[in-house]
Structure formats: structure tokens, C-alpha cells
Coordinates of C-alpha atoms in Angstrom, one line a residue:
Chain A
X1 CA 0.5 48.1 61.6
X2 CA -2.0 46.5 63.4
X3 CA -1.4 43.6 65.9
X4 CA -4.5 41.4 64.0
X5 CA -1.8 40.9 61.7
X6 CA -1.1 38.1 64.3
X7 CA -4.7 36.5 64.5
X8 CA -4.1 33.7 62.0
X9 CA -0.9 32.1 64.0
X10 CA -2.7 32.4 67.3
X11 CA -5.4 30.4 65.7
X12 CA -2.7 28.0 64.1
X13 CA -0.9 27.4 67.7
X14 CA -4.0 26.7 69.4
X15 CA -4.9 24.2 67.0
X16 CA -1.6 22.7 66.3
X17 CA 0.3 23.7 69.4
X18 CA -1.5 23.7 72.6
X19 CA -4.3 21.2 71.6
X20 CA -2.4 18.5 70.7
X21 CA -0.6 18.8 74.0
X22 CA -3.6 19.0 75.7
X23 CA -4.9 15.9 73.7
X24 CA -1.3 14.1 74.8
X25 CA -2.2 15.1 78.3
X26 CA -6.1 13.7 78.0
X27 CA -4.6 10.4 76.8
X28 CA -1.9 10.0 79.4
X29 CA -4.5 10.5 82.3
X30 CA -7.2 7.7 80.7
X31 CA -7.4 4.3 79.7
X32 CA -9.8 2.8 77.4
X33 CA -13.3 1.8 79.0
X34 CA -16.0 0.3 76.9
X35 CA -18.6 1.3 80.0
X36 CA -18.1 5.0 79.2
X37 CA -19.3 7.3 77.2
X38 CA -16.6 8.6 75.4
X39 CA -14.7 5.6 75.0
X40 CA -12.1 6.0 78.1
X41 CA -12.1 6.9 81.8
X42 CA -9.8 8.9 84.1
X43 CA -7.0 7.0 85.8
X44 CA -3.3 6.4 87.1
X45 CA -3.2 3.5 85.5
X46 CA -0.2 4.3 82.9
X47 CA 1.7 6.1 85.4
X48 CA 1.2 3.1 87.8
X49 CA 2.5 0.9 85.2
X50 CA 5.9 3.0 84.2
X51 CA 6.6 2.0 87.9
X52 CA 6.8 -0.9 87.2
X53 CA 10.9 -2.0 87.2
X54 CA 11.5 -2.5 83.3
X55 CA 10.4 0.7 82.9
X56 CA 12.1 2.6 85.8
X57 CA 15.2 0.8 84.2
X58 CA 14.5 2.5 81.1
X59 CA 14.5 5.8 82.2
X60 CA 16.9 5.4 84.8
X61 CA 19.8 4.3 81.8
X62 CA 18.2 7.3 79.3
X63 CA 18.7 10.4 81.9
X64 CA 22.1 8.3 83.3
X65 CA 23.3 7.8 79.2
X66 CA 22.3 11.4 78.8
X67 CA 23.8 13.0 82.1
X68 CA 27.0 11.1 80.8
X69 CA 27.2 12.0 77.4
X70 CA 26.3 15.8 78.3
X71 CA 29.7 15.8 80.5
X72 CA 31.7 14.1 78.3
X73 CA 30.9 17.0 76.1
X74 CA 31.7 19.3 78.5
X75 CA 34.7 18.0 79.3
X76 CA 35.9 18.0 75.6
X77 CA 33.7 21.2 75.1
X78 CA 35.2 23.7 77.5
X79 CA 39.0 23.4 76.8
X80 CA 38.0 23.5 73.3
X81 CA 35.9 26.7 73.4
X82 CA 38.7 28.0 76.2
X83 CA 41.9 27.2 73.0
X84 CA 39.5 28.9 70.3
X85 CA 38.2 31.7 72.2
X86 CA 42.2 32.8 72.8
X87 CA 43.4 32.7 69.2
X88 CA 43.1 35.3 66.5
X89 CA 40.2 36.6 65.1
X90 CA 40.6 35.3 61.8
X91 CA 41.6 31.8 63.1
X92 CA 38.6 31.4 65.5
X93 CA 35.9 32.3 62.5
X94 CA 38.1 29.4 60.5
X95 CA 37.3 27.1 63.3
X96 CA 33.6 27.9 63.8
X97 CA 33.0 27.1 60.5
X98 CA 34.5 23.7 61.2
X99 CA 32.6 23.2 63.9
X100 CA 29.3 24.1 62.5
X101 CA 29.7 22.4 59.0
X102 CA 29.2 18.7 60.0
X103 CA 25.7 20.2 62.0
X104 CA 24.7 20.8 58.5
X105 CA 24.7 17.3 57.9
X106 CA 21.4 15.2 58.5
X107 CA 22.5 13.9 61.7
X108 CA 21.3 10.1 60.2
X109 CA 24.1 10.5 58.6
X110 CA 26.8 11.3 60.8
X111 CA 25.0 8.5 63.3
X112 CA 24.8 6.1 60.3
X113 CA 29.1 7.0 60.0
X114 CA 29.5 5.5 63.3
X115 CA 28.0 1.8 62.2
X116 CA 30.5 1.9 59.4
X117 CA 33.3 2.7 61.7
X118 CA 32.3 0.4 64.9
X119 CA 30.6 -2.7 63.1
X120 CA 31.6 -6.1 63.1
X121 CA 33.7 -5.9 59.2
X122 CA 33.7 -1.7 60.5
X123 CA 37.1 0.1 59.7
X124 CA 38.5 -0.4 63.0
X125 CA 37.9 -4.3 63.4
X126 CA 39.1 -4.9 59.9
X127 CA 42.2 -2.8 61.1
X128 CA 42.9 -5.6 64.4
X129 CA 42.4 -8.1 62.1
X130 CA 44.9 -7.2 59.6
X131 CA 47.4 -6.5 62.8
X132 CA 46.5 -9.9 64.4
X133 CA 43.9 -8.7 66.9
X134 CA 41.1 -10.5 67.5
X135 CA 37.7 -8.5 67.0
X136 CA 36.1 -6.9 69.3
X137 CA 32.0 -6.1 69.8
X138 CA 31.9 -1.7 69.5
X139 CA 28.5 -1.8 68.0
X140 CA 25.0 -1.8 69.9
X141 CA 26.4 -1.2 73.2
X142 CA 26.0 1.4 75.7
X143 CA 29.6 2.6 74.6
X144 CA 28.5 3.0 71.1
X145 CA 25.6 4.9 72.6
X146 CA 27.2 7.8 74.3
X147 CA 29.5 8.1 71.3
X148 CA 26.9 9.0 69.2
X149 CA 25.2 11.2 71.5
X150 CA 28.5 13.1 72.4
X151 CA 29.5 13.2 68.4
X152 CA 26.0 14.5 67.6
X153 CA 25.5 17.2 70.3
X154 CA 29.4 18.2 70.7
X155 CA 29.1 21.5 68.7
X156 CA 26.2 22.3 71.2
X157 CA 28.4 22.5 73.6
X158 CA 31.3 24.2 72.5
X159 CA 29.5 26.9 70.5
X160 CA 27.7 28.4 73.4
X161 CA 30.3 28.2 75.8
X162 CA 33.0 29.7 73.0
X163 CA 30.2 32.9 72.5
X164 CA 30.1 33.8 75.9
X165 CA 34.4 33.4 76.6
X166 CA 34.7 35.5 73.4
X167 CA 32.4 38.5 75.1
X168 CA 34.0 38.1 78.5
X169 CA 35.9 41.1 79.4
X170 CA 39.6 40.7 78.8
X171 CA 40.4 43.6 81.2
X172 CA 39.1 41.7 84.2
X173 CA 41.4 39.2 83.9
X174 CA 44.5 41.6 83.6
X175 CA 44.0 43.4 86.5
X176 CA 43.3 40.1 88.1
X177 CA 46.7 39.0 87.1
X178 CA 48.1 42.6 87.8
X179 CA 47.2 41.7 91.3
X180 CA 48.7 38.6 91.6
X181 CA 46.2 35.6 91.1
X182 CA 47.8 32.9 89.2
X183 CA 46.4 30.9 85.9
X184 CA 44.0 28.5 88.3
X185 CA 42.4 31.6 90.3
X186 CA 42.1 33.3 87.6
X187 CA 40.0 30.1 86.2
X188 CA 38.5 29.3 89.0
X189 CA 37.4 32.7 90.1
X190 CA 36.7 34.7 87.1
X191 CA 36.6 33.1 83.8
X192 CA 34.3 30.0 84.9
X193 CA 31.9 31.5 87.3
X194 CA 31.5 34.2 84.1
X195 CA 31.2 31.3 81.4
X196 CA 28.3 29.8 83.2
X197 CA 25.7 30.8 81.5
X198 CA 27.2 29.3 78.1
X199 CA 27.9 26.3 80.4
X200 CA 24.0 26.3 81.1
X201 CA 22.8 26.5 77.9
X202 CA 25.1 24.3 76.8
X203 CA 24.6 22.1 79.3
X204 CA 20.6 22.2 78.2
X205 CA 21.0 21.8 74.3
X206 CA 23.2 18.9 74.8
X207 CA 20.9 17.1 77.6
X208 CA 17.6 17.6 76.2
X209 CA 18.0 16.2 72.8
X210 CA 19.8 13.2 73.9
X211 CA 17.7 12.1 76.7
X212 CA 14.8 11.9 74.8
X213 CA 16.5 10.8 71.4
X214 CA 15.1 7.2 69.9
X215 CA 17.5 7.1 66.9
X216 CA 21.3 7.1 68.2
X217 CA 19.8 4.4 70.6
X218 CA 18.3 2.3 67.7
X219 CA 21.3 2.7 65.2
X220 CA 23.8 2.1 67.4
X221 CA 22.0 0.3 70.2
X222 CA 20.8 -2.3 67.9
X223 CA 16.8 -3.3 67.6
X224 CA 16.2 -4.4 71.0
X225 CA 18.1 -1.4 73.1
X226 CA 15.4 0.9 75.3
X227 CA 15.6 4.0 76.1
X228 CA 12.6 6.4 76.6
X229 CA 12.2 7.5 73.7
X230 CA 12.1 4.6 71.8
X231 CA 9.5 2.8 74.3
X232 CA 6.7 6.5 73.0
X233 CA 8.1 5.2 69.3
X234 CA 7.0 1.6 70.0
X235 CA 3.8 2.7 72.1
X236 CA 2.6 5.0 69.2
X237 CA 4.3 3.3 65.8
X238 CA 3.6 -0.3 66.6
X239 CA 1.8 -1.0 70.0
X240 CA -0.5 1.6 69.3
X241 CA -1.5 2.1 72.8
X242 CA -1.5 5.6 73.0
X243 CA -2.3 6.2 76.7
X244 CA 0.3 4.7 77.7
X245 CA 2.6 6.2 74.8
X246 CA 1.2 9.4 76.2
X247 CA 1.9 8.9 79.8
X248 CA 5.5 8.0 79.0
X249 CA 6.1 11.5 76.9
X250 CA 4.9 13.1 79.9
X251 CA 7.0 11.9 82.1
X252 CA 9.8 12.6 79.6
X253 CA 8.6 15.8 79.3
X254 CA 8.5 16.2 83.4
X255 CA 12.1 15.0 83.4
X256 CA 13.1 17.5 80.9
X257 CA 11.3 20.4 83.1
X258 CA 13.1 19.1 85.7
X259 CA 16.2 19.4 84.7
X260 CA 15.7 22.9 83.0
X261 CA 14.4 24.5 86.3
X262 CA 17.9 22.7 88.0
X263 CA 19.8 24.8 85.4
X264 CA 17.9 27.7 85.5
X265 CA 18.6 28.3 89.3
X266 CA 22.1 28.7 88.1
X267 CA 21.8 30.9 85.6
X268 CA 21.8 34.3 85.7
X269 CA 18.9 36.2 84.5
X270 CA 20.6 39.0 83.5
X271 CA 22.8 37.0 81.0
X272 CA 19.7 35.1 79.5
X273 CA 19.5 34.1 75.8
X274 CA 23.2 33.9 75.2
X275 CA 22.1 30.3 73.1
X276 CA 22.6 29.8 69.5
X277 CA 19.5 32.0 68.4
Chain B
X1 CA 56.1 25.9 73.7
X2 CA 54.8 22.7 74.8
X3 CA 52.3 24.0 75.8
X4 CA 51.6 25.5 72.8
X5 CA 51.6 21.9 71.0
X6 CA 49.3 20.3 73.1
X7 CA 46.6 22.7 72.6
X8 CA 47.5 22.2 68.9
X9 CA 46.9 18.7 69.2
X10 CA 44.2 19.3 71.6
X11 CA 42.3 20.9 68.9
X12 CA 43.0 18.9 66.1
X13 CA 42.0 15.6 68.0
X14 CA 38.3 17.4 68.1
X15 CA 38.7 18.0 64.7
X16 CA 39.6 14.7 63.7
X17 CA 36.9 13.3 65.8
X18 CA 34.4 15.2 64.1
X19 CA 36.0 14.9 60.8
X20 CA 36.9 11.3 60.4
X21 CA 33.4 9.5 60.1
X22 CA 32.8 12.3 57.1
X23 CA 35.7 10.9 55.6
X24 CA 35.6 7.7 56.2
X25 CA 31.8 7.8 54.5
X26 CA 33.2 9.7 51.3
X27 CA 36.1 7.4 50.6
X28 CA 33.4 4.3 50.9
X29 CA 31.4 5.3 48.4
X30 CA 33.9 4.9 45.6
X31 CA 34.5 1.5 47.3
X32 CA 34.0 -1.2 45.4
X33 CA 32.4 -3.2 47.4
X34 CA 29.1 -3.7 49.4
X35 CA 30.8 -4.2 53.2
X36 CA 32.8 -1.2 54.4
X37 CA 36.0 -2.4 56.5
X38 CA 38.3 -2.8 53.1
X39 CA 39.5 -1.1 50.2
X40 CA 38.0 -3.3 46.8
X41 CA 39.0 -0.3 44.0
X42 CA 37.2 2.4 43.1
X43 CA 34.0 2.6 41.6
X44 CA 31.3 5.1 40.4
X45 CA 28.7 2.5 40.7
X46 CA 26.9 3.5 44.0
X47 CA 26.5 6.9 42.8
X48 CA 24.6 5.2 39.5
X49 CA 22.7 2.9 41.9
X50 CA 21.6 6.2 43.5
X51 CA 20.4 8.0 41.0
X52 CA 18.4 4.9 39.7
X53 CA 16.6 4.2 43.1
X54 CA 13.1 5.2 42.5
X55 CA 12.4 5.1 46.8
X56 CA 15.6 8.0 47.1
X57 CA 14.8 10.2 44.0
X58 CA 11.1 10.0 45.4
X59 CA 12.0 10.9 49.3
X60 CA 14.3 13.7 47.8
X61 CA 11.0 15.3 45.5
X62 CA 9.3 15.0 48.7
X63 CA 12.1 16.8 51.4
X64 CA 12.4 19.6 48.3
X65 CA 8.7 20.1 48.0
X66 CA 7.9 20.2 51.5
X67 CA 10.8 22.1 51.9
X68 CA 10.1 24.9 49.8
X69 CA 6.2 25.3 50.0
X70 CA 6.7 25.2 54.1
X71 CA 9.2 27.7 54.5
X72 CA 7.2 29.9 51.8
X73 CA 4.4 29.9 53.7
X74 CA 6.3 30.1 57.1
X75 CA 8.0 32.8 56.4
X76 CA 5.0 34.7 55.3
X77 CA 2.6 33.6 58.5
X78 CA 5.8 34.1 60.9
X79 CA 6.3 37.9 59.9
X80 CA 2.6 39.1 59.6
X81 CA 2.4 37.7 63.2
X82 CA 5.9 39.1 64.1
X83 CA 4.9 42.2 63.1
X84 CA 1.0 41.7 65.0
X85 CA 2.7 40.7 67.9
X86 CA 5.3 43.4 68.0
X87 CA 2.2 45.7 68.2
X88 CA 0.7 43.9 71.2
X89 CA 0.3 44.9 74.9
X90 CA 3.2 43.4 77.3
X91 CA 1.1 40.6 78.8
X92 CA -0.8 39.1 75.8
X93 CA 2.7 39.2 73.8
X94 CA 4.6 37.4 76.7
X95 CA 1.6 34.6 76.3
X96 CA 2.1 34.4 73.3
X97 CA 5.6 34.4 72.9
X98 CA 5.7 31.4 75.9
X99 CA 3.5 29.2 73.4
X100 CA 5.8 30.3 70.9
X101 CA 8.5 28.6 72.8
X102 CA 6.6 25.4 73.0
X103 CA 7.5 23.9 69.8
X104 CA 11.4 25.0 70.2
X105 CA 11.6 24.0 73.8
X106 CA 9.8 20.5 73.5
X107 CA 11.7 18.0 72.1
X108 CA 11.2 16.8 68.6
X109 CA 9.4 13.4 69.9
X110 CA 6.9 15.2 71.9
X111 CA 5.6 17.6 69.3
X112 CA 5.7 15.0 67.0
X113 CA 3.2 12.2 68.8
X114 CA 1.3 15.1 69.6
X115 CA 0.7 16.2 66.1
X116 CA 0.3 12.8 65.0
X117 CA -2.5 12.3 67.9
X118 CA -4.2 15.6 66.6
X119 CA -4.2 14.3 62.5
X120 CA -5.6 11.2 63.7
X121 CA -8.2 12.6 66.4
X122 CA -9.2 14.9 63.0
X123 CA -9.5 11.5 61.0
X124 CA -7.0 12.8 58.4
X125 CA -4.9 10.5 56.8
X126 CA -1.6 10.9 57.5
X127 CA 1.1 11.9 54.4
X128 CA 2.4 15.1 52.2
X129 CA -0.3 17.3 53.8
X130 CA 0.0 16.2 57.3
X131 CA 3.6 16.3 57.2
X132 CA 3.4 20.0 55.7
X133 CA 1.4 21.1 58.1
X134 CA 3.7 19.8 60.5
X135 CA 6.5 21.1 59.4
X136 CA 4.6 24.6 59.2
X137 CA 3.7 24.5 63.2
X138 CA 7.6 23.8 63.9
X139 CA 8.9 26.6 61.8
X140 CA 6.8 29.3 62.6
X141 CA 8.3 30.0 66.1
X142 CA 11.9 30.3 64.4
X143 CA 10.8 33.0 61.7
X144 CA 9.1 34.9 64.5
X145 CA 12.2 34.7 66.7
X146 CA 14.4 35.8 63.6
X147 CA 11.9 38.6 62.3
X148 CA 11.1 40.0 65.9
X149 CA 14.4 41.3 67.0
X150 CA 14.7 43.2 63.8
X151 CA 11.7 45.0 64.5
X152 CA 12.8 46.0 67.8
X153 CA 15.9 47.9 66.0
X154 CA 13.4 49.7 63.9
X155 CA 12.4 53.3 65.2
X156 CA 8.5 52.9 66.6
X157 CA 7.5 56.3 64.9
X158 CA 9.1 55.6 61.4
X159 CA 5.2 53.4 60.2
X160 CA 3.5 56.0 62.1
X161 CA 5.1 59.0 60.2
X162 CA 4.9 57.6 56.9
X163 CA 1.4 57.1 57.8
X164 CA 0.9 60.6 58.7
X165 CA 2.5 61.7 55.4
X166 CA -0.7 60.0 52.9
X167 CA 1.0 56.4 52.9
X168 CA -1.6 53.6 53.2
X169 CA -0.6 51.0 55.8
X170 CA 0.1 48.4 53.3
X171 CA 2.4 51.4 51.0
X172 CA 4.1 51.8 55.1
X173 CA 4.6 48.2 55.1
X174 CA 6.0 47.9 52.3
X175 CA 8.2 50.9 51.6
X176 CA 9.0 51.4 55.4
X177 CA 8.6 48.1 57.4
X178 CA 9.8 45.7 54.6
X179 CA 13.1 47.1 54.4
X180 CA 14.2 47.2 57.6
X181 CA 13.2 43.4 58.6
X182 CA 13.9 42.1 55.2
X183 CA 17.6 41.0 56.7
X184 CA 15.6 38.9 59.4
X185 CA 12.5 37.5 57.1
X186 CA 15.5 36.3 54.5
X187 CA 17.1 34.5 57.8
X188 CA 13.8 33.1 59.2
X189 CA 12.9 31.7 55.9
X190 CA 17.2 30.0 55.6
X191 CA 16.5 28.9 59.2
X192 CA 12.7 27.1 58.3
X193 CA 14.0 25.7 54.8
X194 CA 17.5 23.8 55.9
X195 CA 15.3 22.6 59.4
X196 CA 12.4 21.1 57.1
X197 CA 15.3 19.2 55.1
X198 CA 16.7 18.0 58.0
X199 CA 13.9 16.9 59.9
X200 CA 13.4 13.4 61.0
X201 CA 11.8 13.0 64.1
X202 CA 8.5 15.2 64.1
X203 CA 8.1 13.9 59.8
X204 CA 8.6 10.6 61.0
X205 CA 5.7 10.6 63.3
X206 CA 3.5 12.2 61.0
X207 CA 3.8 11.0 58.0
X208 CA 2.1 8.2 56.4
X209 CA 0.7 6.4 52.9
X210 CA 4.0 5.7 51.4
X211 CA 5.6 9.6 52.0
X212 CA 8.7 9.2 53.4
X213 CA 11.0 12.1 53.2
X214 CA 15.2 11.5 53.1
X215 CA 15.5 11.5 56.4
X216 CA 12.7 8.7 56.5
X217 CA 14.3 6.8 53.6
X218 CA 18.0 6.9 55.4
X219 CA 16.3 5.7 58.7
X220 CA 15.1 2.7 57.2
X221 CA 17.8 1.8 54.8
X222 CA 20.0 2.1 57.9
X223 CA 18.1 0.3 59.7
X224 CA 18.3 -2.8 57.5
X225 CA 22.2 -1.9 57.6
X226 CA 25.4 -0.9 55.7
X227 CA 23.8 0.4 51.8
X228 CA 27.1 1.8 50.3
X229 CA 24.2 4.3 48.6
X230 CA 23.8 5.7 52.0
X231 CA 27.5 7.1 51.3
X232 CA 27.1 8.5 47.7
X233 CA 23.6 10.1 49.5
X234 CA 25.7 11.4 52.0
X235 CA 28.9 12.6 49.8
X236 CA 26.0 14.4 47.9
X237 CA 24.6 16.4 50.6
X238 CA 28.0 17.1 52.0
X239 CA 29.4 18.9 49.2
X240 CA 26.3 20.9 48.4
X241 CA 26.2 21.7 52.3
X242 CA 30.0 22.6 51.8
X243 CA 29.8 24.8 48.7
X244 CA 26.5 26.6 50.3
X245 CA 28.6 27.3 53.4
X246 CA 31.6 28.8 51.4
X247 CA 29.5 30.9 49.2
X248 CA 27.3 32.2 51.8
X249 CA 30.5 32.6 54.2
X250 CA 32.3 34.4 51.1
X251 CA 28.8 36.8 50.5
X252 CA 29.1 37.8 54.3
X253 CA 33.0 38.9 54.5
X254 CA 32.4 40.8 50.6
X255 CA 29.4 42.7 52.7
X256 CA 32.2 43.4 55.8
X257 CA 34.7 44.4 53.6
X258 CA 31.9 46.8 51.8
X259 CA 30.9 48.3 54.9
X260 CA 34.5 49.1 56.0
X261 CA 35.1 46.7 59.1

């Protein structure tokens, strides 16, 4: 076969791919100017203003909410993976299944399960309330937040992390304890330096989509909670000021290139694509 | 032995975790009662309410249609180009392949003001067609990266000698090429249809005129707040996500058992 078999999908991904990047990059680095030809004029302007404090705020608390919530997962993630990867074959498939069913479900739903739970007549203040409690404010919080993001992106983190503990090469860590390294050597020597690149892409999926998410933050943040993503939302949906909207998913996008080339110095190249795909 | 009950625990604390807001969702919506936190009796009455809501049976026509007609047409583009790009020299194909990238690397918000910026630099109005063309750009990369590997496994010379033997390339492609990817094509296309159902963020951005698909429709009833519907909606989807998983999960260990392993 011939490779113009491929001609119509370059065409496609020029047009709907890299141009309407480019176009995202032309309107971050103008503003509007009715003295110009084309309607707008080069400037800094956008970036200039995204210095300004609110804004540093706002994307300060997303990479801070997202750095936490990636860890948390981590934390929860890698024991997990570490129990599953260790029990029988039959078992483990059982418990992948688990894992990956509720990533099936549109994850408005799952979020949208939280505000039933955490709300002000929720499941868990009715509960203190029957018991005497008083109620107490989970909803549209920073708390309600991160546990959206980690119950969203858990299975992120524990699926890539489980693939690459179930390859690892059991004999290693025999003769490792043939030769008398005990349980935290062993973990600290062998198993996690050889789990990193699961760690890594784990690590990635779960960082990515939460830093730049707008939807966890509205549901449970309530209407008037910021992070970056919701401030593109506004700039395109309801501002409509699209050079500044534009400026701003740069920057988000810088921040997410930023944190892949951190992760990529870790990983080893050799072990790349161990993701979900 | 303790040991061996914590980890027990251990795992079926995640479990619980990710199991309990499911729950909790599909006992509310036999609840009898529009606010969540307590038990009223059961009722069948949200699932009726569903059912007549003319805004949810019209988001679901729309997530089925665009659904189905994207990943038809993504599944056809994505392997013609697999294949084209298969056949490439080393440093066009690793261009290609890095744009390729793009749309699964960039997160959902970027690609989607982008492509909303492009439909309204074009002057289109935004709705079904902008939001199908959408949903085309973000599911091509995942066919190719489904269809690709497969062809990789395929013997280079196998086209080339049923060419040699009198077969037209399109009888080669079809009697040789076909079979050997189908495996990948069938996964690209599962992978493009159950991402254009679940898609939010990039259809979100680039729809418009009233077109909302379910994802749309569940963002803004939650937004207005608790809609016991929401939960029959989501009891719905569960259970047709859960029977899909069991049959598909029961087709795979029939085909390991078949094959002896």
C-alpha cells in the first residue's frame, strides 16, 4: 500500500490540529487595536496582566491542588498496586476489573456522587444530625476539591504502576533476599527504583488532567471557586475575551510542559510507553 | 496473619471508596424524595420523569448519533492513514506521529478553545456539525495508535507478495492487510465510540444552537443542583456499562480458553 493513503489526515491535522493551536497562540500574543489593520496588534499585554496577584493566586492553588491530589493518589495508589500485583492471577484480573469499571462512568457522574454525599442535607450530614452532631460545611471547599480529583484520577494511578510491578522480574528479588537484604532494601533498592516508570506515567495522567480540570472545581468548589481552568472557561464562554483566554491556556499549557520534561528526566527511555495505551 | 488482614482491609477501603458514591447514587434514585440525605420509600418515579424529559432523551439522540457517525468515520480515516504512515520514511512518520500526539497529550480544555477559536475564525455556527468534527480530530490519533502496532506485527513482504502473485492492491488490502489489523481497527473504533460518549470538555466548548450532548445536559442539571433524575440517568448508564464489561470480559476468557492458555 501506498503511504498517500495518509494524505487526507495530514490535511485534517493541519486544519484542525496545528492551526487552531497556532490561532490560540496568535490570540494569546495580541490584543485588539482598532488602529490596525487586522483588527489586533502584537503585545505582552495578557501575559502582563496574569501577573497580576489574583491571577498568580489562581494558578499557584490549581498546580498546588493538583501536586496534592496527584500524591495523595500515590500514596493510596502504590500500596494498592504493590497488594494486587502479589496475589493470584485470577484474583488480580477480578480486581482490575473493579478498578476500571467506575472509569466507564461519565466522570459527571461520579463528581456529581460526591455533592450527594458532602452537601448540606448529603448522606453524611444527615447521618450527624440523626447522632446529634451538629453539621458541618464538606461541600465547595478546597477539601471537597482534592477529593474529587483523587476519586476521579485514582485508577490512573494504580493501573500504571500495577502493569509495570506485575512485569518486574520476580527472580531479582529472590536472589536479593537469598543474599540477605531485608523487606525495606528490597523496596527501596529494587522494586521502587524499577516501578518508576509506572510511577512517572502515573504521576503524569493523574497531574495533567487535574491541574487543568474546570469541572471538579465548579461542582464541588461551588460557582465562585478559581482555578485555571475555569478562569479560559469564563474568558471564552462568558467574557469573551479571547486574548486573554488564550494567553492563560498557554500558560497552562507551559506549566503542563513543564512538568512533563520534570518527569521525563526521570524516566527511563528504554522503559517508555508502559501507559495505559 | 495480621498482616495478611490489613492488606485485606487495605484493599477493600479503596474499594469502598470507589464503590460507595455508585451506590449511594443507585439506592437514591428509588428514593422517594427530591433531597438525598434520607430514606422517603421507594419509588419508580424518577426513572418515569426520565424518560419523559424531552432536554435528556434529546442530549442522548445527540451523544448516540455523534457517537456512532464519528467513530465510523474515525475508524475509517485512522486506518487508511495508519496504514499510509506505516509506509512512510522514518522522519516524516516521526512528524507526524508527534502531531499525532497533540490532541492525546493536550489536555481536553486546550483542544477544545482551540477548535472552538478555529469554527468561529471559519464563521461556522457552532452545533451537531462542529461538535462532530470535533469529536473526529480527537479520535483519530487513538485509532491510529490502536491500528499501527498491529501493522508492525504483520510480515512487511506478506502485501508485496500477494501483489506479486496478480492481486490488485485493493484485493492485497483486503484479503491480506484487513485481516491481520482487523483485531486493532475493531479496538480503535471501541476506543473512539465509548470516548465520544464520554466526552465533556472538548463538546462543551464546541457546541452550540441548543445541541447539548449528556454530558452537557448532566453539567448543567448539576449545576443547578441535586435532580434525583441525575441518579436514574446514572443507574442507567451503570448497568449497561456493567453488562458490556461482563460480556465483553466473558468473550475474551471464551477466546483464552479456545486458544489453549
Amino acid at each position: 500500500m501506498k503511504k498517500f493513503t495518509s494524505y487526507p489526515y495530514i490535511i485534517w491535522s493541519v486544519i484542525f490540529i496545528i492551526f487552531p493551536l497556532l490561532l490560540v497562540l496568535l490570540y494569546g500574543i495580541t490584543i485588539p487595536s482598532k488602529t490596525s489593520f487586522f483588527g489586533f496588534k502584537l503585545s505582552i499585554e495578557n501575559f502582563q496582566r496574569f501577573c497580576e496577584p489574583i491571577y498568580l493566586r489562581v494558578l499557584w492553588k490549581s498546580v498546588w491542588l493538583a501536586i496534592l491530589s496527584t500524591l495523595i493518589c500515590l500514596i493510596i495508589g502504590y500500596p494498592f498496586s504493590m497488594i494486587l500485583a502479589k496475589s493470584s492471577l485470577k484474583r488480580r484480573n477480578k480486581f482490575v476489573l473493579l478498578i476500571v469499571i467506575p472509569m466507564w462512568m461519565n466522570f459527571l457522574l461520579r463528581t456529581y456522587s460526591w455533592m450527594t454525599i458532602l452537601g448540606k442535607n448529603g448522606i453524611i450530614n444527615n447521618f450527624l444530625r440523626i447522632i446529634g452532631l451538629p453539621a458541618l460545611d464538606l461541600l465547595y471547599n478546597d477539601g471537597a476539591v482534592i477529593l474529587g480529583m483523587v476519586y476521579n484520577f485514582l485508577p490512573f494511578m494504580i493501573l500504571p504502576i500495577y502493569t509495570v510491578l506485575t512485569k518486574m522480574n520476580r527472580n531479582i528479588l529472590e536472589v536479593a533476599e537469598d543474599l540477605g537484604a531485608n523487606r525495606f532494601v528490597i523496596f527501596s533498592k529494587i522494586v521502587f527504583p524499577l516501578s518508576l516508570p509506572g510511577v512517572i506515567s502515573g504521576i503524569t495522567m493523574v497531574f495533567m488532567p487535574a491541574v487543568s480540570t474546570f469541572v471538579i472545581s465548579k461542582l464541588l468548589g461551588g460557582g465562585q471557586y478559581w482555578l485555571i481552568g475555569n478562569l479560559v472557561e469564563e474568558q471564552f464562554l462568558r467574557i469573551n475575551d479571547w486574548h486573554f483566554g488564550s494567553a492563560i491556556a498557554l500558560i497552562l499549557m507551559i506549566v503542563i510542559l513543564f512538568a512533563m520534561a520534570i518527569m521525563n528526566k526521570y524516566e527511563d527511555k528504554e522503559d517508555r510507553g508502559v501507559g495505559l495505551w | 496473619m495480621v498482616e495478611k488482614s490489613i492488606k485485606k482491609f487495605y484493599i477493600f477501603l479503596v474499594f469502598l471508596f470507589l464503590y460507595a458514591p455508585i451506590l449511594v447514587l443507585i439506592i437514591f434514585s428509588f428514593n422517594n424524595s427530591r433531597l438525598q440525605g434520607s430514606w422517603e420509600g421507594f419509588t419508580l418515579n424518577w426513572y418515569r420523569e426520565l424518560f419523559k424529559s424531552r432536554e435528556i432523551m434529546k442530549s442522548l439522540y445527540y451523544t448516540l448519533s455523534i457517537a456512532t457517525l464519528s467513530s465510523i468515520i474515525v475508524t475509517i480515516i485512522g486506518t487508511l492513514s495508519a496504514i499510509g504512515i506505516y509506509n512512510m520514511k522514518s522522519f516524516r512518520k516521526k512528524i507526524i506521529l508527534n502531531i499525532n500526539y497533540l490532541p492525546v497529550l493536550n489536555p481536553d480544555i486546550v483542544t477544545g478553545i482551540s477548535l472552538m477559536t478555529l469554527f468561529i475564525f471559519l464563521k461556522i455556527r457552532l452545533g451537531y456539525t462542529t461538535m462532530l468534527l470535533s469529536h473526529i480530530t480527537f479520535n483519530i490519533p487513538y485509532v491510529i495508535l490502536a491500528v499501527l502496532p498491529k501493522l508492525k506485527q504483520m510480515p512487511k513482504d506478506m502485501p508485496e507478495a500477494a501483489m506479486d502473485l496478480g492481486a490488485t492492491p485493493f484485493y492485497a488490502f483486503r484479503k491480506v492487510i484487513l485481516p491481520e489489523i482487523s483485531s486493532g481497527i475493531v479496538t480503535g473504533a471501541l476506543i473512539a465510540f465509548t470516548l465520544s460518549i464520554d466526552d465533556f470538555v472538548i463538546s462543551f466548548f464546541t457546541t452550540g444552537s441548543g445541541v447539548s450532548n449528556l454530558s452537557i445536559t448532566i453539567y448543567s442539571m448539576a449545576r443547578r443542583g441535586i435532580d434525583p433524575k441525575i441518579n436514574a440517568l446514572s443507574t442507567l448508564m451503570f448497568v449497561s456499562v456493567l453488562i458490556l464489561m461482563i460480556i465483553i470480559n466473558k468473550r475474551s476468557s471464551n477466546k483464552l480458553k479456545r486458544e489453549g492458555v
